[in-house]
Short mmCIF file of C-alpha atoms in Angstrom, two decimals:
data_model
loop_
_atom_site.label_atom_id
_atom_site.label_comp_id
_atom_site.label_asym_id
_atom_site.label_seq_id
_atom_site.Cartn_x
_atom_site.Cartn_y
_atom_site.Cartn_z
CA UNK A 13 -30.06 -16.54 92.48
CA UNK A 14 -26.70 -15.20 93.66
CA UNK A 15 -23.35 -16.87 92.82
CA UNK A 16 -22.96 -17.91 96.31
CA UNK A 17 -26.48 -19.95 96.12
CA UNK A 18 -25.78 -23.46 96.68
CA UNK A 19 -27.34 -26.38 95.14
CA UNK A 20 -29.87 -26.96 97.85
CA UNK A 21 -31.01 -23.64 97.81
CA UNK A 22 -31.20 -23.23 94.00
CA UNK A 23 -33.35 -26.62 93.97
CA UNK A 24 -35.59 -25.59 96.68
CA UNK A 25 -36.29 -22.22 95.18
CA UNK A 26 -37.30 -23.66 91.81
CA UNK A 27 -39.30 -26.56 93.42
CA UNK A 28 -41.20 -23.88 95.33
CA UNK A 29 -41.70 -21.46 92.26
CA UNK A 30 -39.72 -18.78 93.84
CA UNK A 31 -37.24 -18.66 90.89
CA UNK A 32 -37.41 -20.32 87.49
CA UNK A 33 -34.74 -22.90 86.25
CA UNK A 34 -34.34 -20.72 83.23
CA UNK A 35 -33.56 -17.56 85.20
CA UNK A 36 -30.98 -19.69 87.06
CA UNK A 37 -29.28 -20.95 84.04
CA UNK A 38 -29.36 -17.72 82.30
CA UNK A 39 -27.46 -16.10 85.30
CA UNK A 40 -25.03 -18.96 85.19
CA UNK A 41 -24.33 -18.73 81.56
CA UNK A 42 -23.93 -15.04 81.81
CA UNK A 43 -21.16 -15.49 84.26
CA UNK A 44 -19.43 -18.18 82.25
CA UNK A 45 -19.24 -16.15 79.43
CA UNK A 46 -18.28 -12.94 81.23
CA UNK A 47 -15.66 -14.61 83.45
CA UNK A 48 -14.48 -17.43 81.43
CA UNK A 49 -11.59 -15.23 79.38
CA UNK A 50 -10.03 -14.42 82.78
CA UNK A 51 -10.54 -17.99 84.42
CA UNK A 52 -9.87 -20.48 81.60
CA UNK A 53 -12.63 -22.67 83.11
CA UNK A 54 -14.79 -23.79 80.03
CA UNK A 55 -13.55 -25.14 76.69
CA UNK A 56 -17.38 -25.49 75.74
CA UNK A 57 -20.38 -23.44 76.91
CA UNK A 58 -23.58 -25.31 75.92
CA UNK A 59 -26.16 -22.24 75.77
CA UNK A 60 -29.00 -23.75 73.78
CA UNK A 61 -28.82 -27.27 75.42
CA UNK A 62 -28.95 -25.48 79.09
CA UNK A 63 -31.94 -23.35 78.04
CA UNK A 64 -33.92 -26.16 76.47
CA UNK A 65 -33.33 -28.12 79.54
CA UNK A 66 -34.13 -25.28 81.80
CA UNK A 67 -37.63 -24.92 80.14
CA UNK A 68 -38.12 -28.72 80.43
CA UNK A 69 -37.54 -28.39 84.40
CA UNK A 70 -39.87 -25.27 84.69
CA UNK A 71 -42.58 -27.12 82.87
CA UNK A 72 -42.40 -29.98 85.30
CA UNK A 73 -42.29 -27.40 88.27
CA UNK A 74 -45.27 -25.29 87.34
CA UNK A 75 -47.20 -28.33 85.83
CA UNK A 76 -47.40 -30.28 89.02
CA UNK A 77 -44.58 -32.78 88.06
CA UNK A 78 -41.85 -33.55 89.91
CA UNK A 79 -38.63 -31.63 88.87
CA UNK A 80 -36.12 -33.60 90.89
CA UNK A 81 -33.92 -33.19 93.91
CA UNK A 82 -31.63 -30.97 91.97
CA UNK A 83 -34.17 -28.92 90.07
CA UNK A 84 -32.78 -26.09 88.04
CA UNK A 85 -29.26 -26.50 89.47
CA UNK A 86 -26.54 -25.68 86.98
CA UNK A 87 -23.36 -27.88 86.64
CA UNK A 88 -20.44 -28.10 84.79
CA UNK A 89 -18.32 -31.25 83.70
CA UNK A 90 -14.54 -31.94 83.05
CA UNK A 91 -14.11 -32.43 79.46
CA UNK A 92 -13.26 -35.92 79.46
CA UNK A 93 -16.96 -36.59 80.15
CA UNK A 94 -19.10 -37.27 77.01
CA UNK A 95 -21.47 -34.62 75.94
CA UNK A 96 -23.79 -35.29 73.43
CA UNK A 97 -22.83 -33.32 70.22
CA UNK A 98 -19.38 -32.33 71.58
CA UNK A 99 -16.07 -34.01 70.91
CA UNK A 100 -14.63 -35.55 74.13
CA UNK A 101 -11.27 -33.87 74.20
CA UNK A 102 -9.82 -34.91 77.29
CA UNK A 103 -7.53 -31.84 77.50
CA UNK A 104 -5.75 -32.92 74.17
CA UNK A 105 -5.39 -31.71 70.81
CA UNK A 106 -5.46 -35.25 69.26
CA UNK A 107 -8.96 -35.99 70.29
CA UNK A 108 -10.17 -32.98 68.64
CA UNK A 109 -10.15 -34.95 65.42
CA UNK A 110 -12.63 -37.63 66.83
CA UNK A 111 -16.29 -37.77 66.09
CA UNK A 112 -18.75 -35.66 68.70
CA UNK A 113 -20.34 -38.15 71.33
CA UNK A 114 -23.43 -39.54 70.64
CA UNK A 115 -24.64 -39.82 74.24
CA UNK A 116 -23.93 -38.28 77.54
CA UNK A 117 -21.94 -39.81 80.38
CA UNK A 118 -23.92 -42.06 82.96
CA UNK A 119 -23.18 -39.45 85.69
CA UNK A 120 -24.20 -36.43 83.58
CA UNK A 121 -27.37 -38.36 82.70
CA UNK A 122 -28.23 -39.06 86.49
CA UNK A 123 -27.62 -35.43 87.34
CA UNK A 124 -29.92 -34.35 84.59
CA UNK A 125 -32.65 -36.91 85.41
CA UNK A 126 -32.64 -35.38 89.05
CA UNK A 127 -33.28 -31.95 87.48
CA UNK A 128 -29.68 -30.59 87.27
CA UNK A 129 -28.64 -28.68 84.25
CA UNK A 130 -25.33 -28.91 82.27
CA UNK A 131 -23.80 -25.69 81.18
CA UNK A 132 -20.51 -26.48 79.70
CA UNK A 133 -17.37 -28.88 79.45
CA UNK A 134 -14.28 -27.65 81.46
CA UNK A 135 -10.53 -27.22 81.00
CA UNK A 136 -8.14 -29.74 82.24
CA UNK A 137 -4.55 -31.20 82.28
CA UNK A 138 -4.07 -32.97 79.05
CA UNK A 139 -5.35 -36.59 79.33
CA UNK A 140 -5.64 -36.05 82.99
CA UNK A 141 -1.84 -36.41 83.50
CA UNK A 142 -1.14 -33.50 85.68
CA UNK A 143 -1.72 -31.74 89.01
CA UNK A 144 -1.23 -28.03 87.74
CA UNK A 145 -4.21 -27.14 85.42
CA UNK A 146 -2.18 -25.70 82.66
CA UNK A 147 -3.11 -27.02 79.42
CA UNK A 148 -0.71 -26.61 76.55
CA UNK A 149 -3.64 -26.32 74.19
CA UNK A 150 -6.12 -24.36 75.71
CA UNK A 151 -4.24 -22.26 78.20
CA UNK A 152 -4.11 -22.35 81.81
CA UNK A 153 -7.22 -22.46 84.46
CA UNK A 154 -6.55 -19.77 86.90
CA UNK A 155 -7.38 -19.90 90.64
CA UNK A 156 -10.22 -17.38 91.28
CA UNK A 157 -8.85 -16.55 94.78
CA UNK A 158 -5.88 -15.15 93.01
CA UNK A 159 -5.52 -15.32 89.12
CA UNK A 160 -1.91 -15.55 89.33
CA UNK A 161 -1.76 -18.89 91.02
CA UNK A 162 -2.91 -22.38 89.61
CA UNK A 163 -6.12 -24.15 90.26
CA UNK A 164 -4.29 -27.49 90.55
CA UNK A 165 -5.26 -30.45 88.52
CA UNK A 166 -6.25 -32.34 86.67
CA UNK A 167 -9.82 -31.32 87.51
CA UNK A 168 -8.86 -27.73 86.76
CA UNK A 169 -11.56 -26.10 85.00
CA UNK A 170 -14.52 -27.57 87.22
CA UNK A 171 -12.65 -26.31 90.30
CA UNK A 172 -12.54 -22.72 88.77
CA UNK A 173 -15.94 -22.78 87.69
CA UNK A 174 -17.23 -23.52 91.36
CA UNK A 175 -14.81 -21.39 93.14
CA UNK A 176 -15.85 -18.38 91.01
CA UNK A 177 -19.58 -19.02 91.88
CA UNK A 178 -20.45 -19.78 87.99
CA UNK A 179 -21.85 -23.10 89.09
CA UNK A 180 -22.20 -24.57 92.61
CA UNK A 181 -21.31 -28.01 91.73
CA UNK A 182 -19.16 -29.88 89.02
CA UNK A 183 -17.85 -33.08 87.87
CA UNK A 184 -14.31 -34.08 88.11
CA UNK A 185 -12.23 -37.16 87.93
CA UNK A 186 -9.52 -38.34 90.39
CA UNK A 187 -6.68 -40.81 89.46
CA UNK A 188 -4.17 -39.94 91.73
CA UNK A 189 -5.81 -36.87 93.43
CA UNK A 190 -7.12 -34.72 90.50
CA UNK A 191 -10.30 -33.75 92.49
CA UNK A 192 -8.62 -33.17 95.88
CA UNK A 193 -5.85 -31.22 94.67
CA UNK A 194 -7.77 -28.54 92.94
CA UNK A 195 -10.23 -28.81 95.72
CA UNK A 196 -7.44 -27.73 98.16
CA UNK A 197 -6.00 -24.92 95.91
CA UNK A 198 -9.30 -23.42 95.07
CA UNK A 199 -10.89 -23.81 98.38
CA UNK A 200 -13.78 -26.12 97.80
CA UNK A 201 -15.12 -29.49 99.00
CA UNK A 202 -14.18 -32.51 96.93
CA UNK A 203 -15.29 -36.19 96.99
CA UNK A 204 -13.53 -39.27 95.72
CA UNK A 205 -15.89 -41.98 96.29
CA UNK A 206 -14.91 -45.55 96.73
CA UNK A 207 -13.51 -47.27 93.80
CA UNK A 208 -16.09 -49.17 92.24
CA UNK A 209 -18.82 -46.97 93.67
CA UNK A 210 -19.64 -44.34 90.78
CA UNK A 211 -19.94 -45.21 87.17
CA UNK A 212 -17.16 -43.91 84.94
CA UNK A 213 -18.83 -44.80 81.68
CA UNK A 214 -18.83 -42.42 79.21
CA UNK A 215 -15.80 -40.74 80.48
CA UNK A 216 -12.13 -40.79 78.67
CA UNK A 217 -10.03 -43.14 80.55
CA UNK A 218 -6.59 -42.51 82.26
CA UNK A 219 -5.56 -45.40 84.31
CA UNK A 220 -8.37 -47.86 84.53
CA UNK A 221 -7.22 -49.56 87.91
CA UNK A 222 -7.00 -46.14 89.47
CA UNK A 223 -9.52 -43.79 87.87
CA UNK A 224 -12.43 -42.56 90.11
CA UNK A 225 -15.02 -39.81 89.34
CA UNK A 226 -16.80 -37.58 91.54
CA UNK A 227 -18.00 -33.96 92.48
CA UNK A 228 -16.65 -30.56 93.40
CA UNK A 229 -18.86 -28.15 95.40
CA UNK A 230 -18.98 -25.30 97.81
CA UNK A 231 -20.65 -27.34 100.75
CA UNK A 232 -20.78 -30.80 102.26
CA UNK A 233 -24.41 -30.94 101.63
CA UNK A 234 -24.19 -30.29 98.18
CA UNK A 235 -21.66 -32.96 97.83
CA UNK A 236 -23.95 -35.23 99.40
CA UNK A 237 -27.16 -34.36 97.49
CA UNK A 238 -25.10 -34.77 94.07
CA UNK A 239 -23.35 -38.20 95.44
CA UNK A 240 -26.71 -39.60 96.13
CA UNK A 241 -28.48 -39.08 93.04
CA UNK A 242 -25.25 -40.58 91.06
CA UNK A 243 -25.15 -43.81 92.86
CA UNK A 244 -26.50 -46.98 91.14
CA UNK A 245 -25.06 -50.09 89.33
CA UNK A 246 -23.87 -49.27 85.86
CA UNK A 247 -22.99 -52.53 83.67
CA UNK A 248 -21.33 -50.09 81.33
CA UNK A 249 -18.55 -49.79 83.88
CA UNK A 250 -16.75 -53.06 84.43
CA UNK A 251 -15.22 -51.83 87.56
CA UNK A 252 -18.59 -51.36 89.40
CA UNK A 253 -19.40 -53.02 92.39
CA UNK A 254 -23.02 -54.21 92.75
CA UNK A 255 -24.19 -52.57 96.13
CA UNK A 256 -27.33 -51.13 97.06
CA UNK A 257 -27.47 -47.21 97.06
CA UNK A 258 -26.54 -45.82 100.37
CA UNK A 259 -27.94 -42.32 100.59
CA UNK A 260 -26.02 -39.71 102.86
CA UNK A 261 -27.79 -36.37 102.46
CA UNK A 262 -30.82 -37.40 104.95
CA UNK A 263 -28.17 -38.29 107.60
CA UNK A 264 -25.55 -35.66 107.23
CA UNK A 265 -26.43 -33.85 110.25
CA UNK A 266 -26.47 -36.87 112.50
CA UNK A 267 -22.86 -37.39 113.71
CA UNK A 268 -21.54 -41.12 114.32
CA UNK A 269 -21.63 -41.69 118.04
CA UNK A 270 -18.22 -42.14 119.39
CA UNK A 271 -16.84 -41.46 116.00
CA UNK A 272 -12.92 -42.60 116.23
CA UNK A 273 -10.61 -40.30 114.35
CA UNK A 274 -6.75 -39.76 114.26
CA UNK A 275 -4.23 -37.77 112.22
CA UNK A 276 -1.55 -39.50 110.31
CA UNK A 277 2.24 -38.89 110.99
CA UNK A 278 5.43 -39.72 109.27
CA UNK A 279 5.05 -39.41 105.66
CA UNK A 280 1.79 -37.72 106.14
CA UNK A 281 2.70 -35.19 108.67
CA UNK A 282 3.38 -32.51 106.25
CA UNK A 283 4.95 -29.13 107.28
CA UNK A 284 4.17 -25.31 107.04
CA UNK A 285 0.45 -24.57 106.31
CA UNK A 286 -0.34 -28.19 105.33
CA UNK A 287 0.20 -29.40 109.00
CA UNK A 288 -1.27 -26.44 110.64
CA UNK A 289 -4.44 -26.97 108.55
CA UNK A 290 -4.65 -30.64 110.04
CA UNK A 291 -4.09 -29.45 113.36
CA UNK A 292 -6.72 -26.86 113.19
CA UNK A 293 -9.19 -29.46 112.04
CA UNK A 294 -7.99 -32.06 114.47
CA UNK A 295 -8.55 -29.49 117.30
CA UNK A 296 -12.22 -28.67 116.29
CA UNK A 297 -12.83 -32.14 116.18
CA UNK A 298 -11.18 -32.99 119.60
CA UNK A 299 -8.70 -35.40 118.13
CA UNK A 300 -5.40 -36.24 119.72
CA UNK A 301 -4.73 -39.53 118.48
CA UNK A 302 -2.07 -40.12 115.71
CA UNK A 303 -1.62 -43.25 113.67
CA UNK A 304 1.13 -44.39 111.61
CA UNK A 305 0.64 -45.63 107.89
CA UNK A 306 3.62 -47.99 107.11
CA UNK A 307 5.11 -48.14 103.74
CA UNK A 308 3.43 -44.95 102.37
CA UNK A 309 6.78 -44.00 100.47
CA UNK A 310 6.75 -47.24 98.59
CA UNK A 311 3.09 -47.18 98.00
CA UNK A 312 3.33 -43.83 96.15
CA UNK A 313 6.18 -45.19 94.05
CA UNK A 314 4.17 -47.97 93.13
CA UNK A 315 1.20 -45.84 92.32
CA UNK A 316 3.62 -43.66 90.16
CA UNK A 317 4.64 -46.96 88.32
CA UNK A 318 1.02 -48.25 87.78
CA UNK A 319 0.18 -44.96 86.25
CA UNK A 320 3.11 -44.60 84.25
CA UNK A 321 2.48 -48.36 82.73
CA UNK A 322 -1.07 -48.22 81.98
CA UNK A 323 -1.32 -44.63 80.73
CA UNK A 324 1.49 -45.55 78.30
CA UNK A 325 -0.42 -48.51 77.26
CA UNK A 326 -3.42 -46.67 76.46
CA UNK A 327 -1.86 -43.89 74.52
CA UNK A 328 0.80 -46.11 72.67
CA UNK A 329 -0.64 -45.61 69.19
CA UNK A 330 -1.32 -42.07 69.80
CA UNK A 331 2.48 -41.67 70.79
CA UNK A 332 3.56 -43.49 67.63
CA UNK A 333 1.36 -41.31 65.25
CA UNK A 334 1.05 -38.10 66.93
CA UNK A 335 3.98 -37.43 68.99
CA UNK A 336 4.18 -33.76 68.24
CA UNK A 337 0.64 -33.28 68.93
CA UNK A 338 0.93 -33.97 72.73
CA UNK A 339 2.10 -31.63 75.48
CA UNK A 340 5.52 -32.34 75.73
CA UNK A 341 5.56 -32.72 79.41
CA UNK A 342 2.66 -35.22 79.06
CA UNK A 343 4.40 -37.06 76.00
CA UNK A 344 7.74 -37.48 78.05
CA UNK A 345 6.15 -38.94 80.97
CA UNK A 346 3.95 -41.37 78.79
CA UNK A 347 7.25 -42.28 76.62
CA UNK A 348 8.99 -43.16 80.04
CA UNK A 349 6.03 -45.42 80.72
CA UNK A 350 6.54 -47.61 77.73
CA UNK A 351 10.24 -48.36 79.08
CA UNK A 352 8.98 -49.63 82.43
CA UNK A 353 10.06 -53.31 83.10
CA UNK A 354 7.21 -55.50 83.50
CA UNK A 355 8.55 -57.03 86.66
CA UNK A 356 8.35 -53.67 88.27
CA UNK A 357 4.85 -53.24 87.56
CA UNK A 358 4.15 -56.76 88.94
CA UNK A 359 5.83 -55.89 92.13
CA UNK A 360 3.80 -52.56 92.20
CA UNK A 361 0.41 -54.55 92.13
CA UNK A 362 1.79 -56.75 95.00
CA UNK A 363 2.79 -53.82 97.24
CA UNK A 364 -0.59 -52.33 96.25
CA UNK A 365 -2.40 -55.35 97.96
CA UNK A 366 -0.04 -55.23 100.83
CA UNK A 367 -0.51 -51.65 101.48
CA UNK A 368 -4.38 -51.94 101.31
CA UNK A 369 -4.44 -54.74 103.87
CA UNK A 370 -2.28 -52.80 106.29
CA UNK A 371 -4.42 -49.51 105.97
CA UNK A 372 -7.71 -51.44 106.20
CA UNK A 373 -6.45 -52.96 109.60
CA UNK A 374 -6.30 -49.37 110.86
CA UNK A 375 -10.05 -49.31 110.47
CA UNK A 376 -10.64 -51.73 112.82
CA UNK A 377 -10.07 -49.31 115.49
CA UNK A 378 -10.82 -45.99 113.52
CA UNK A 379 -13.38 -44.41 111.57
CA UNK A 380 -11.55 -41.71 109.74
CA UNK A 381 -7.96 -40.69 109.28
CA UNK A 382 -6.84 -36.91 108.80
CA UNK A 383 -4.08 -35.95 106.38
CA UNK A 384 -3.17 -32.92 104.25
CA UNK A 385 -4.64 -32.65 100.73
CA UNK A 386 -1.68 -30.71 99.30
CA UNK A 387 1.77 -29.96 100.75
CA UNK A 388 1.14 -26.29 100.25
CA UNK A 389 -1.38 -23.61 99.15
CA UNK A 390 -1.66 -22.86 95.24
CA UNK A 391 1.67 -22.24 93.65
CA UNK A 392 2.17 -19.58 91.06
CA UNK A 393 1.00 -20.36 87.47
CA UNK A 394 4.21 -21.41 85.64
CA UNK A 395 6.02 -22.61 88.90
CA UNK A 396 8.34 -25.42 88.12
CA UNK A 397 9.67 -26.28 91.67
CA UNK A 398 8.63 -26.27 95.18
CA UNK A 399 10.11 -27.37 98.61
CA UNK A 400 8.81 -30.65 99.70
CA UNK A 401 9.94 -31.45 103.28
CA UNK A 402 12.81 -29.09 103.04
CA UNK A 403 13.96 -30.38 99.62
CA UNK A 404 13.50 -28.33 96.48
CA UNK A 405 11.88 -30.75 93.81
CA UNK A 406 9.80 -30.64 90.58
CA UNK A 407 6.49 -29.17 91.30
CA UNK A 408 4.42 -30.96 88.81
CA UNK A 409 4.56 -34.63 89.68
CA UNK A 410 4.92 -33.96 93.47
CA UNK A 411 1.75 -31.88 94.39
CA UNK A 412 -0.03 -35.34 94.92
CA UNK A 413 2.32 -36.79 97.45
CA UNK A 414 -0.60 -36.90 100.06
CA UNK A 415 -3.36 -38.09 97.70
CA UNK A 416 -1.76 -40.77 95.43
CA UNK A 417 -1.62 -43.46 98.33
CA UNK A 418 -5.47 -43.24 98.99
CA UNK A 419 -6.23 -43.51 95.22
CA UNK A 420 -3.92 -46.31 94.93
CA UNK A 421 -6.12 -48.64 97.17
CA UNK A 422 -9.61 -46.90 96.23
CA UNK A 423 -10.59 -45.53 99.73
CA UNK A 424 -13.39 -42.90 99.98
CA UNK A 425 -11.98 -39.31 100.78
CA UNK A 426 -13.54 -36.06 101.16
CA UNK A 427 -11.17 -32.91 100.88
CA UNK A 428 -12.28 -29.91 103.07
CA UNK A 429 -11.22 -26.29 102.54
CA UNK A 430 -9.45 -24.66 105.48
CA UNK A 431 -8.56 -20.87 105.72
CA UNK A 432 -5.81 -20.37 108.09
CA UNK A 433 -5.40 -16.90 109.83
CA UNK A 434 -2.95 -14.80 107.98
CA UNK A 435 -3.15 -16.81 104.81
CA UNK A 436 -4.61 -15.39 101.53
CA UNK A 437 -5.17 -18.83 99.97
CA UNK A 438 -6.97 -22.04 101.21
CA UNK A 439 -5.54 -25.62 101.48
CA UNK A 440 -7.59 -28.66 102.05
CA UNK A 441 -7.32 -31.53 104.45
CA UNK A 442 -8.56 -35.00 103.52
CA UNK A 443 -10.87 -37.12 105.70
CA UNK A 444 -10.22 -40.66 104.90
CA UNK A 445 -12.75 -43.20 105.52
CA UNK A 446 -13.22 -47.09 105.32
CA UNK A 447 -14.48 -48.64 101.88
CA UNK A 448 -18.00 -47.90 101.11
CA UNK A 449 -18.32 -45.29 104.07
CA UNK A 450 -18.60 -41.97 102.14
CA UNK A 451 -21.22 -41.27 104.79
CA UNK A 452 -18.40 -41.06 107.41
CA UNK A 453 -16.27 -38.65 105.59
CA UNK A 454 -19.22 -36.48 104.49
CA UNK A 455 -20.66 -36.35 107.88
CA UNK A 456 -17.33 -35.28 109.53
CA UNK A 457 -17.06 -32.68 106.55
CA UNK A 458 -20.53 -31.53 107.59
CA UNK A 459 -19.54 -30.97 111.15
CA UNK A 460 -16.64 -29.15 110.27
CA UNK A 461 -18.60 -26.80 107.95
CA UNK A 462 -21.16 -26.30 110.53
CA UNK A 463 -18.49 -25.45 113.05
CA UNK A 464 -17.15 -22.95 110.66
CA UNK A 465 -13.78 -24.61 110.42
CA UNK A 466 -14.25 -25.85 106.59
CA UNK A 467 -15.85 -23.04 104.33
CA UNK A 468 -15.87 -22.56 100.71
CA UNK A 469 -16.95 -18.77 99.81
CA UNK A 470 -17.24 -17.63 96.20
CA UNK A 471 -13.89 -16.06 95.60
CA UNK A 472 -14.17 -12.43 96.30
CA UNK A 473 -13.41 -10.91 92.89
CA UNK A 474 -16.37 -12.95 91.55
CA UNK A 475 -18.82 -12.76 94.43
#
């Protein structure tokens, strides 16, 4: 299969006997090894495991069994997912002293039960605390569309692996935007499901009240296929909500009659290419309505405070015992979190409830809201500042200005990739839907993809 083959195409070909899972996996492993030095996408490549699993899938396919809806599809996972036999490093130096994981994370198990095949663990910002994808210990992940530019983070390696055509899908995590930011910079589709929808069991945490997990891919259909098999209650994740599975893939092409979509203005208006991308998507969807989301600035500030406080609490013993082993940028932000007054965090949680209630009221009259995924296309690796609304500010903490307010209240979001005329790098647009309505966001994403407005080609240098 070619690097541009989708998960759907691979699975259909393996089930029909046109290709073997072993040949697909060998091609993916070859690409991973040959491209990784340039990309910095993988920290571990699990050759033997992948080959063994491929042989099992081929045995099922050729023996009359059911190899699954993702038969033979290679995938990668951020290295905060437990992978049996590997140490779950979560982008850190400290974790490398831990024992290897005894079992796979729930989502990895569910993907492999559906026939997918894990090929490796991917690079990320240390402890998921960053938006740039520049790891102090393993080096930066590089944007396949231009290696001098960053992937975004913290799901940096998973994005690079998909954008370079090594695998068609990957698993990331999203606390404040860590799926949607690299999806935007690397030109991918990314899904952050409703908080409590997908199991986080077997993943290294960051901020338990904000952490989400989800996929990145090169098509909305692939996201839907993966999302469908990852659903299901898991008592090992205390944040999960007991809901029946609600498959999307079979309904993807059926648009919702009279779907009501608006663009967000004010705080979320964006400027430059971010604004152009939203307008481009809105025009394709015949969207003219504009809506205001009150208190977005305050919501983002509250999200920052909760992140700092919970993250600092999680890492307090590590900060005491191994301060020199942290990335200094991560360490200093965590240390700052230890100094926050408890009253501030309490007020942030109250603001969180208030903001969520106000946003949910908008969905009484809307089905989806469009906002930029990032304020700009991918900056250069090592860049420290950028212009935000005409003001030069530190880059690293501010890339997620448009993603944080929606992680903060757990809404489902799909980031779709847009290539504007004259631009050499992509940028994303978020489709925000009401709680538990991932189907709305995915169906709109699929409509945009079908119309050619959203597209995720393999980076030219790797195609």
